[in-house]
mmCIF file of N, CA and C in Angstrom:
data_model
loop_
_atom_site.group_PDB
_atom_site.id
_atom_site.type_symbol
_atom_site.label_atom_id
_atom_site.label_comp_id
_atom_site.label_asym_id
_atom_site.label_seq_id
_atom_site.Cartn_x
_atom_site.Cartn_y
_atom_site.Cartn_z
ATOM 1 N N MET F 51 9.726 1.217 41.414
ATOM 2 C CA MET F 51 9.088 2.250 40.569
ATOM 3 C C MET F 51 9.661 2.192 39.188
ATOM 4 N N LEU F 52 10.955 2.048 39.064
ATOM 5 C CA LEU F 52 11.618 2.056 37.713
ATOM 6 C C LEU F 52 11.137 0.773 36.952
ATOM 7 N N GLU F 53 11.025 -0.321 37.653
ATOM 8 C CA GLU F 53 10.547 -1.532 37.037
ATOM 9 C C GLU F 53 9.092 -1.337 36.431
ATOM 10 N N GLU F 54 8.264 -0.690 37.214
ATOM 11 C CA GLU F 54 6.932 -0.432 36.777
ATOM 12 C C GLU F 54 6.923 0.494 35.499
ATOM 13 N N GLN F 55 7.768 1.509 35.553
ATOM 14 C CA GLN F 55 7.871 2.406 34.336
ATOM 15 C C GLN F 55 8.368 1.602 33.146
ATOM 16 N N LYS F 56 9.339 0.793 33.407
ATOM 17 C CA LYS F 56 9.944 -0.061 32.314
ATOM 18 C C LYS F 56 8.837 -0.922 31.683
ATOM 19 N N THR F 57 8.108 -1.568 32.559
ATOM 20 C CA THR F 57 7.091 -2.489 32.046
ATOM 21 C C THR F 57 5.987 -1.636 31.301
ATOM 22 N N TRP F 58 5.630 -0.471 31.833
ATOM 23 C CA TRP F 58 4.663 0.349 31.140
ATOM 24 C C TRP F 58 5.188 0.851 29.808
ATOM 25 N N HIS F 59 6.452 1.269 29.726
ATOM 26 C CA HIS F 59 7.032 1.712 28.501
ATOM 27 C C HIS F 59 7.067 0.563 27.478
ATOM 28 N N GLU F 60 7.416 -0.686 27.975
ATOM 29 C CA GLU F 60 7.410 -1.791 26.996
ATOM 30 C C GLU F 60 6.033 -2.039 26.454
ATOM 31 N N GLY F 61 5.032 -1.838 27.294
ATOM 32 C CA GLY F 61 3.636 -2.084 26.797
ATOM 33 C C GLY F 61 3.308 -1.041 25.766
ATOM 34 N N VAL F 62 3.610 0.223 26.080
ATOM 35 C CA VAL F 62 3.362 1.335 25.141
ATOM 36 C C VAL F 62 4.075 1.110 23.852
ATOM 37 N N ASN F 63 5.406 0.713 23.942
ATOM 38 C CA ASN F 63 6.130 0.470 22.674
ATOM 39 C C ASN F 63 5.517 -0.664 21.912
ATOM 40 N N SER F 64 5.085 -1.724 22.584
ATOM 41 C CA SER F 64 4.451 -2.839 21.864
ATOM 42 C C SER F 64 3.234 -2.333 21.130
ATOM 43 N N SER F 65 2.397 -1.496 21.829
ATOM 44 C CA SER F 65 1.170 -0.999 21.164
ATOM 45 C C SER F 65 1.503 -0.181 19.973
ATOM 46 N N ILE F 66 2.529 0.602 20.076
ATOM 47 C CA ILE F 66 2.941 1.467 18.874
ATOM 48 C C ILE F 66 3.415 0.562 17.780
ATOM 49 N N VAL F 67 4.143 -0.414 18.006
ATOM 50 C CA VAL F 67 4.672 -1.346 17.019
ATOM 51 C C VAL F 67 3.444 -2.046 16.316
ATOM 52 N N LEU F 68 2.444 -2.475 17.122
ATOM 53 C CA LEU F 68 1.286 -3.104 16.584
ATOM 54 C C LEU F 68 0.529 -2.191 15.671
ATOM 55 N N LYS F 69 0.359 -0.940 16.097
ATOM 56 C CA LYS F 69 -0.375 0.068 15.336
ATOM 57 C C LYS F 69 0.368 0.336 13.980
ATOM 58 N N HIS F 70 1.697 0.420 14.068
ATOM 59 C CA HIS F 70 2.441 0.694 12.791
ATOM 60 C C HIS F 70 2.473 -0.564 11.876
ATOM 61 N N GLU F 71 2.488 -1.673 12.473
ATOM 62 C CA GLU F 71 2.474 -2.881 11.614
ATOM 63 C C GLU F 71 1.092 -3.001 10.928
ATOM 64 N N SER F 72 0.005 -2.701 11.577
ATOM 65 C CA SER F 72 -1.298 -2.780 10.939
ATOM 66 C C SER F 72 -1.396 -1.701 9.902
ATOM 67 N N GLU F 73 -0.885 -0.511 10.180
ATOM 68 C CA GLU F 73 -0.883 0.582 9.161
ATOM 69 C C GLU F 73 -0.071 0.165 7.997
ATOM 70 N N LEU F 74 1.050 -0.455 8.169
ATOM 71 C CA LEU F 74 1.913 -0.898 7.071
ATOM 72 C C LEU F 74 1.122 -1.969 6.196
ATOM 73 N N ILE F 75 0.458 -2.890 6.794
ATOM 74 C CA ILE F 75 -0.336 -3.903 6.098
ATOM 75 C C ILE F 75 -1.376 -3.155 5.286
ATOM 76 N N ARG F 76 -2.095 -2.196 5.863
ATOM 77 C CA ARG F 76 -3.123 -1.447 5.145
ATOM 78 C C ARG F 76 -2.500 -0.750 3.957
ATOM 79 N N LEU F 77 -1.395 -0.075 4.202
ATOM 80 C CA LEU F 77 -0.764 0.678 3.029
ATOM 81 C C LEU F 77 -0.313 -0.245 1.982
ATOM 82 N N ARG F 78 0.248 -1.411 2.301
ATOM 83 C CA ARG F 78 0.668 -2.335 1.291
ATOM 84 C C ARG F 78 -0.467 -2.840 0.483
ATOM 85 N N ALA F 79 -1.671 -3.074 1.120
ATOM 86 C CA ALA F 79 -2.808 -3.480 0.379
ATOM 87 C C ALA F 79 -3.315 -2.333 -0.543
ATOM 88 N N GLU F 80 -3.271 -1.122 -0.061
ATOM 89 C CA GLU F 80 -3.620 -0.014 -0.886
ATOM 90 C C GLU F 80 -2.648 0.166 -2.053
ATOM 91 N N ILE F 81 -1.404 -0.033 -1.906
ATOM 92 C CA ILE F 81 -0.449 0.057 -2.977
ATOM 93 C C ILE F 81 -0.698 -1.061 -3.991
ATOM 94 N N LYS F 82 -1.010 -2.259 -3.531
ATOM 95 C CA LYS F 82 -1.290 -3.375 -4.386
ATOM 96 C C LYS F 82 -2.492 -3.027 -5.249
ATOM 97 N N GLN F 83 -3.557 -2.468 -4.657
ATOM 98 C CA GLN F 83 -4.737 -2.104 -5.428
ATOM 99 C C GLN F 83 -4.430 -1.072 -6.444
ATOM 100 N N ALA F 84 -3.654 -0.083 -6.082
ATOM 101 C CA ALA F 84 -3.254 0.971 -7.086
ATOM 102 C C ALA F 84 -2.431 0.411 -8.192
ATOM 103 N N GLU F 85 -1.528 -0.555 -7.873
ATOM 104 C CA GLU F 85 -0.688 -1.139 -8.925
ATOM 105 C C GLU F 85 -1.572 -2.037 -9.860
ATOM 106 N N ASP F 86 -2.592 -2.746 -9.304
ATOM 107 C CA ASP F 86 -3.486 -3.523 -10.089
ATOM 108 C C ASP F 86 -4.229 -2.620 -11.080
ATOM 109 N N LEU F 87 -4.755 -1.490 -10.526
ATOM 110 C CA LEU F 87 -5.504 -0.522 -11.339
ATOM 111 C C LEU F 87 -4.600 0.030 -12.423
ATOM 112 N N ILE F 88 -3.343 0.332 -12.067
ATOM 113 C CA ILE F 88 -2.410 0.832 -13.126
ATOM 114 C C ILE F 88 -2.222 -0.193 -14.231
ATOM 115 N N ARG F 89 -2.034 -1.414 -13.896
ATOM 116 C CA ARG F 89 -1.921 -2.474 -14.885
ATOM 117 C C ARG F 89 -3.177 -2.545 -15.797
ATOM 118 N N LYS F 90 -4.347 -2.472 -15.176
ATOM 119 C CA LYS F 90 -5.581 -2.508 -15.994
ATOM 120 C C LYS F 90 -5.647 -1.305 -16.983
ATOM 121 N N VAL F 91 -5.337 -0.144 -16.430
ATOM 122 C CA VAL F 91 -5.354 1.044 -17.287
ATOM 123 C C VAL F 91 -4.334 0.984 -18.402
ATOM 124 N N ASP F 92 -3.125 0.501 -18.036
ATOM 125 C CA ASP F 92 -2.063 0.348 -19.108
ATOM 126 C C ASP F 92 -2.563 -0.603 -20.164
ATOM 127 N N ALA F 93 -3.175 -1.745 -19.799
ATOM 128 C CA ALA F 93 -3.655 -2.735 -20.765
ATOM 129 C C ALA F 93 -4.734 -2.044 -21.660
ATOM 130 N N GLU F 94 -5.604 -1.265 -21.067
ATOM 131 C CA GLU F 94 -6.668 -0.625 -21.823
ATOM 132 C C GLU F 94 -6.042 0.433 -22.786
ATOM 133 N N ILE F 95 -5.071 1.123 -22.313
ATOM 134 C CA ILE F 95 -4.342 2.157 -23.212
ATOM 135 C C ILE F 95 -3.728 1.416 -24.303
ATOM 136 N N ASP F 96 -3.036 0.286 -24.090
ATOM 137 C CA ASP F 96 -2.442 -0.530 -25.201
ATOM 138 C C ASP F 96 -3.448 -0.990 -26.206
ATOM 139 N N LEU F 97 -4.617 -1.437 -25.699
ATOM 140 C CA LEU F 97 -5.712 -1.908 -26.568
ATOM 141 C C LEU F 97 -6.232 -0.715 -27.418
ATOM 142 N N LEU F 98 -6.435 0.440 -26.798
ATOM 143 C CA LEU F 98 -6.917 1.563 -27.562
ATOM 144 C C LEU F 98 -5.914 2.102 -28.561
ATOM 145 N N GLN F 99 -4.665 1.996 -28.146
ATOM 146 C CA GLN F 99 -3.578 2.464 -29.072
ATOM 147 C C GLN F 99 -3.508 1.511 -30.308
ATOM 148 N N ALA F 100 -3.706 0.213 -30.072
ATOM 149 C CA ALA F 100 -3.705 -0.678 -31.171
ATOM 150 C C ALA F 100 -4.822 -0.455 -32.106
ATOM 151 N N ILE F 101 -6.045 -0.120 -31.591
ATOM 152 C CA ILE F 101 -7.233 0.164 -32.360
ATOM 153 C C ILE F 101 -6.959 1.435 -33.161
ATOM 154 N N TYR F 102 -6.453 2.419 -32.503
ATOM 155 C CA TYR F 102 -6.145 3.708 -33.163
ATOM 156 C C TYR F 102 -5.139 3.521 -34.302
ATOM 157 N N ASP F 103 -4.124 2.664 -34.039
ATOM 158 C CA ASP F 103 -3.089 2.457 -35.095
ATOM 159 C C ASP F 103 -3.681 1.696 -36.299
ATOM 160 N N ARG F 104 -4.599 0.756 -36.063
ATOM 161 C CA ARG F 104 -5.213 0.053 -37.138
ATOM 162 C C ARG F 104 -6.134 0.991 -37.973
ATOM 163 N N MET F 105 -6.810 1.913 -37.279
ATOM 164 C CA MET F 105 -7.696 2.801 -37.977
ATOM 165 C C MET F 105 -6.931 3.860 -38.825
ATOM 166 N N ASN F 106 -5.695 4.131 -38.547
ATOM 167 C CA ASN F 106 -4.984 5.122 -39.195
ATOM 168 C C ASN F 106 -3.872 4.591 -40.161
ATOM 169 N N ARG F 107 -4.102 3.407 -40.577
ATOM 170 C CA ARG F 107 -3.153 2.815 -41.587
ATOM 171 C C ARG F 107 -3.511 3.261 -42.998
#
């Protein structure tokens, strides 16, 4: 009986690990998308700041 429980627990633990690994992959992709968007917005802000600076000389 203990061997059966051990095997069952190992299966459950493996399932939990797989779930968390897939969640981590999804979160990393989401973070990368957010970082890419931040870089785009930063570049746009820099461009607008340069235009503003030229207009106010």
